[in-house]
PDB file of C-alpha atoms in Angstrom:
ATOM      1  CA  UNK A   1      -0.189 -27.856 -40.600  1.00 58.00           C
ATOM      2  CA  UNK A   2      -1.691 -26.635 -44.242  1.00 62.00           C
ATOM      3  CA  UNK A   3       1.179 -24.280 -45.893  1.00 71.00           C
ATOM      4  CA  UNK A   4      -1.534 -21.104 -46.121  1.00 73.00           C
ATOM      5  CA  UNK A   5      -1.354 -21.067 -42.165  1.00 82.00           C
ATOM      6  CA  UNK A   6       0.236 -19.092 -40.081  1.00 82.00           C
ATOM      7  CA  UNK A   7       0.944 -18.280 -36.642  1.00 82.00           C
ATOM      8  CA  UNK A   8      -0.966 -15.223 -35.440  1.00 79.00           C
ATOM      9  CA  UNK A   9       1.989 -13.581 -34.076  1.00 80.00           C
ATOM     10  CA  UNK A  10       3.583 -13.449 -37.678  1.00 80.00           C
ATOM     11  CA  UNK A  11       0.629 -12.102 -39.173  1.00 78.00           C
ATOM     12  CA  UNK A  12       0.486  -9.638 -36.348  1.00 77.00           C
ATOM     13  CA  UNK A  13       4.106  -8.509 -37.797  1.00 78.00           C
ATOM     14  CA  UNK A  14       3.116  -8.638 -40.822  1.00 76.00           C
ATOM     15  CA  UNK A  15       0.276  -6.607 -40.530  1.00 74.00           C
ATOM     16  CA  UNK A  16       1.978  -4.292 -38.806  1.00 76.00           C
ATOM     17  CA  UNK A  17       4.086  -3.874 -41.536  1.00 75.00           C
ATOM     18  CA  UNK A  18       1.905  -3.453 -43.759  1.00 70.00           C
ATOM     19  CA  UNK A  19       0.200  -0.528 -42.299  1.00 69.00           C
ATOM     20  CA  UNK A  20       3.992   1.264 -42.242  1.00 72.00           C
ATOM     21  CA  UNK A  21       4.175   0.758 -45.929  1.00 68.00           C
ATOM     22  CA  UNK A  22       0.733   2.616 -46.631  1.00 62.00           C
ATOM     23  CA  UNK A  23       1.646   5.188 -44.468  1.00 61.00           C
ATOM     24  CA  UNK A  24       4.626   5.403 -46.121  1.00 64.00           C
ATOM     25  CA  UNK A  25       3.360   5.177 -49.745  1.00 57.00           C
ATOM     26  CA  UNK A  26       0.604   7.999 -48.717  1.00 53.00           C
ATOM     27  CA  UNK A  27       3.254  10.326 -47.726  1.00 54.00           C
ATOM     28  CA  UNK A  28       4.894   9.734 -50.934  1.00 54.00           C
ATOM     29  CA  UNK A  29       2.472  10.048 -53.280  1.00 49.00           C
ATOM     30  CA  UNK A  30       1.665  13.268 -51.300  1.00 48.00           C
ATOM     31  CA  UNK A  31       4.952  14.654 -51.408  1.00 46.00           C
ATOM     32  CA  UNK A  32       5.532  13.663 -54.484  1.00 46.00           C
ATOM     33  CA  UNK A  33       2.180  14.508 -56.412  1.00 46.00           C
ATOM     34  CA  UNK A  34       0.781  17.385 -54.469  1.00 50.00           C
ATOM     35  CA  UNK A  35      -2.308  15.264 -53.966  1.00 46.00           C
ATOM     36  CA  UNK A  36      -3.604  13.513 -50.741  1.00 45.00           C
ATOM     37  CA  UNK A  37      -4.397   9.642 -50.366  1.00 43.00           C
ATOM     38  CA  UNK A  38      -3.267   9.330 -47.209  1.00 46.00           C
ATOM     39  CA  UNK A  39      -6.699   9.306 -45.485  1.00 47.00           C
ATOM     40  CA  UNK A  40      -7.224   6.154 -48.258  1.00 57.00           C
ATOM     41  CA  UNK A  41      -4.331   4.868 -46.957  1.00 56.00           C
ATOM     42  CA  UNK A  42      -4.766   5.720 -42.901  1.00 61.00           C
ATOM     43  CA  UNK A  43      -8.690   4.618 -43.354  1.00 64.00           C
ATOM     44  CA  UNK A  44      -7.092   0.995 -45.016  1.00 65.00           C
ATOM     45  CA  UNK A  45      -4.903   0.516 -42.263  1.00 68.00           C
ATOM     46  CA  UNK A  46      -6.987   1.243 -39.314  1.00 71.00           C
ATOM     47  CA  UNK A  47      -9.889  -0.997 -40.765  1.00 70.00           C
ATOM     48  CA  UNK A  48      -7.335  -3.817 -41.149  1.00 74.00           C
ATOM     49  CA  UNK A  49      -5.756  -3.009 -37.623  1.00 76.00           C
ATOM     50  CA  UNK A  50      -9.680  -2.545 -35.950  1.00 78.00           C
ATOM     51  CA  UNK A  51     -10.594  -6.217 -38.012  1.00 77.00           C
ATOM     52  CA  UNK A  52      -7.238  -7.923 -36.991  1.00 80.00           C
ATOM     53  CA  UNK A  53      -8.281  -6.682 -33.125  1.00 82.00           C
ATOM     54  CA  UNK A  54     -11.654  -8.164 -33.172  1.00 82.00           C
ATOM     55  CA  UNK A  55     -10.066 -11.347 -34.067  1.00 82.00           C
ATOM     56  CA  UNK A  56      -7.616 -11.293 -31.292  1.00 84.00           C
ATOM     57  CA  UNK A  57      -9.927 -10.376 -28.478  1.00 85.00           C
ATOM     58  CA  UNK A  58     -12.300 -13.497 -29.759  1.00 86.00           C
ATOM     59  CA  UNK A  59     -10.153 -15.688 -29.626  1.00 89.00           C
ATOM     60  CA  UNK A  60      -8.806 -18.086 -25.967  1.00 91.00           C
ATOM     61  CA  UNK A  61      -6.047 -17.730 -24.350  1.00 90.00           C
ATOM     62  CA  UNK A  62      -3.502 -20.252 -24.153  1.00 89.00           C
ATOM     63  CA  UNK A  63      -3.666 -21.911 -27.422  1.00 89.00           C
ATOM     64  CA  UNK A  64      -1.673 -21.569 -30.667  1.00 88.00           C
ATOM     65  CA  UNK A  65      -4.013 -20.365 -33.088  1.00 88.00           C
ATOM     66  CA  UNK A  66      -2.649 -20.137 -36.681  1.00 89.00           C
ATOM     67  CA  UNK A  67      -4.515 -18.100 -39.228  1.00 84.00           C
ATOM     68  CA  UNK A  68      -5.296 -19.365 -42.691  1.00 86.00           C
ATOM     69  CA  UNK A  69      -7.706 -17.480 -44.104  1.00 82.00           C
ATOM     70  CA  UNK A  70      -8.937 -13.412 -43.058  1.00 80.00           C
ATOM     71  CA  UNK A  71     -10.831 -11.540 -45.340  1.00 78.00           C
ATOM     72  CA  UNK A  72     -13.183  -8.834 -44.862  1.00 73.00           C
ATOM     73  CA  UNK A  73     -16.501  -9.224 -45.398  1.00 78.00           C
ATOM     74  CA  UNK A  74     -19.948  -6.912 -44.590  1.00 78.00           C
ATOM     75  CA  UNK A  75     -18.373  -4.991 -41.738  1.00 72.00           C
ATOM     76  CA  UNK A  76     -16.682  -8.277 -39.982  1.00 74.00           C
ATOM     77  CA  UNK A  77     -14.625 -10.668 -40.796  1.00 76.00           C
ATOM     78  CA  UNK A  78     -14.658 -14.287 -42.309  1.00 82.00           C
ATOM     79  CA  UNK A  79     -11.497 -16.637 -40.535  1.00 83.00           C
ATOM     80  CA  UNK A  80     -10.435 -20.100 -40.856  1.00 86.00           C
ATOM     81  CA  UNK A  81      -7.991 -21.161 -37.979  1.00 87.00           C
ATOM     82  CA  UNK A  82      -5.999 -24.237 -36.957  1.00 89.00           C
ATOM     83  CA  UNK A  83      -5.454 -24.817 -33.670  1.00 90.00           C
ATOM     84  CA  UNK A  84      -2.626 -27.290 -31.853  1.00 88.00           C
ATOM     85  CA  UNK A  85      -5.057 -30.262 -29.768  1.00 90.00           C
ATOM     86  CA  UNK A  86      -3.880 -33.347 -29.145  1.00 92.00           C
ATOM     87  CA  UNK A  87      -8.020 -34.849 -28.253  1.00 95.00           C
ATOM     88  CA  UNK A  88     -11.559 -34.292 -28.607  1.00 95.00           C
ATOM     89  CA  UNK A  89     -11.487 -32.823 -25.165  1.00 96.00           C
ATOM     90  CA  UNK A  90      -9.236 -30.278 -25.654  1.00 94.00           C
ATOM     91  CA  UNK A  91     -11.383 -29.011 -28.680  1.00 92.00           C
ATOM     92  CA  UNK A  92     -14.494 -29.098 -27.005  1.00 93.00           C
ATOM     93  CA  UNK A  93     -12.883 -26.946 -24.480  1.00 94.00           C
ATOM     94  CA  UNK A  94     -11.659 -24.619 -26.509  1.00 92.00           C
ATOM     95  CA  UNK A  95     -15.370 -24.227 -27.912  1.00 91.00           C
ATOM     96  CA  UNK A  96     -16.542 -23.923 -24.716  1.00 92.00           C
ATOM     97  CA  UNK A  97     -14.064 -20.460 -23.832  1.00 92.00           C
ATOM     98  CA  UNK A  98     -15.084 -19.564 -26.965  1.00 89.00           C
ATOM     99  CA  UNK A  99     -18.690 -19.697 -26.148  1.00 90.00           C
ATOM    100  CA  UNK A 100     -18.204 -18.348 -22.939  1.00 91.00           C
ATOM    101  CA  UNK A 101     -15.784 -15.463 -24.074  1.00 87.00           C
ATOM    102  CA  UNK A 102     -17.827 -14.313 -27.124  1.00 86.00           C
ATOM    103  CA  UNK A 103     -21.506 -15.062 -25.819  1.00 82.00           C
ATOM    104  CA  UNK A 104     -22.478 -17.012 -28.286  1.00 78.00           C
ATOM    105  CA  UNK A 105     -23.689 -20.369 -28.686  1.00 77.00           C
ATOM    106  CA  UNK A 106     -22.676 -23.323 -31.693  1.00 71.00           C
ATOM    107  CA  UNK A 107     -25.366 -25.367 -32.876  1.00 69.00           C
TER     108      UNK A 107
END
């Protein structure tokens, strides 16, 4: 598995805590400064969260997706993902939830 990959319930953790430490960092700098970035903060986290969701709910059940690559891009997201598959079949498969799941159609 490439070293840059990881499985998405780590990165689910991890983002997690990452959205702690902003909310944390916007209630110091309010506290501290008299100023309020905490709606930078909130608005930061709760894109990230939203993104990370979209991901999730695209994605078939019963595999072990690892995540790579996730950055934001025009409103979505661009992903690269490694998935455990022993054959062919088992990735055409997967395509094929993923078709059915998401509605959509690879060429």
């Amino acid at each position: 598995m490439d070293e840059r990959c990881e499985n998405l319930g780590e990165v689910q953790r991890k983002l997690d805590l990452a959205i702690e430490n902003f909310a944390r960092i916007g209630e110091n700098n309010e506290t501290r400064t008299g100023s309020n970035f905490r709606p930078t903060y909130d608005n930061l986290a709760e894109m990230s969260r939203r993104l990370f969701q979209r991901l999730l709910y695209s994605l078939p059940d019963g595999y072990a997706h690892h995540l790579c690559v996730f950055e934001a891009v025009d409103g979505g997201y661009k992903t690269e993902l490694r998935v455990d598959m022993d054959t062919e079949l088992d990735a055409l498969k997967w395509v094929w939830k993923y078709e059915d799941q998401m509605r959509v159609t690879f060429r």
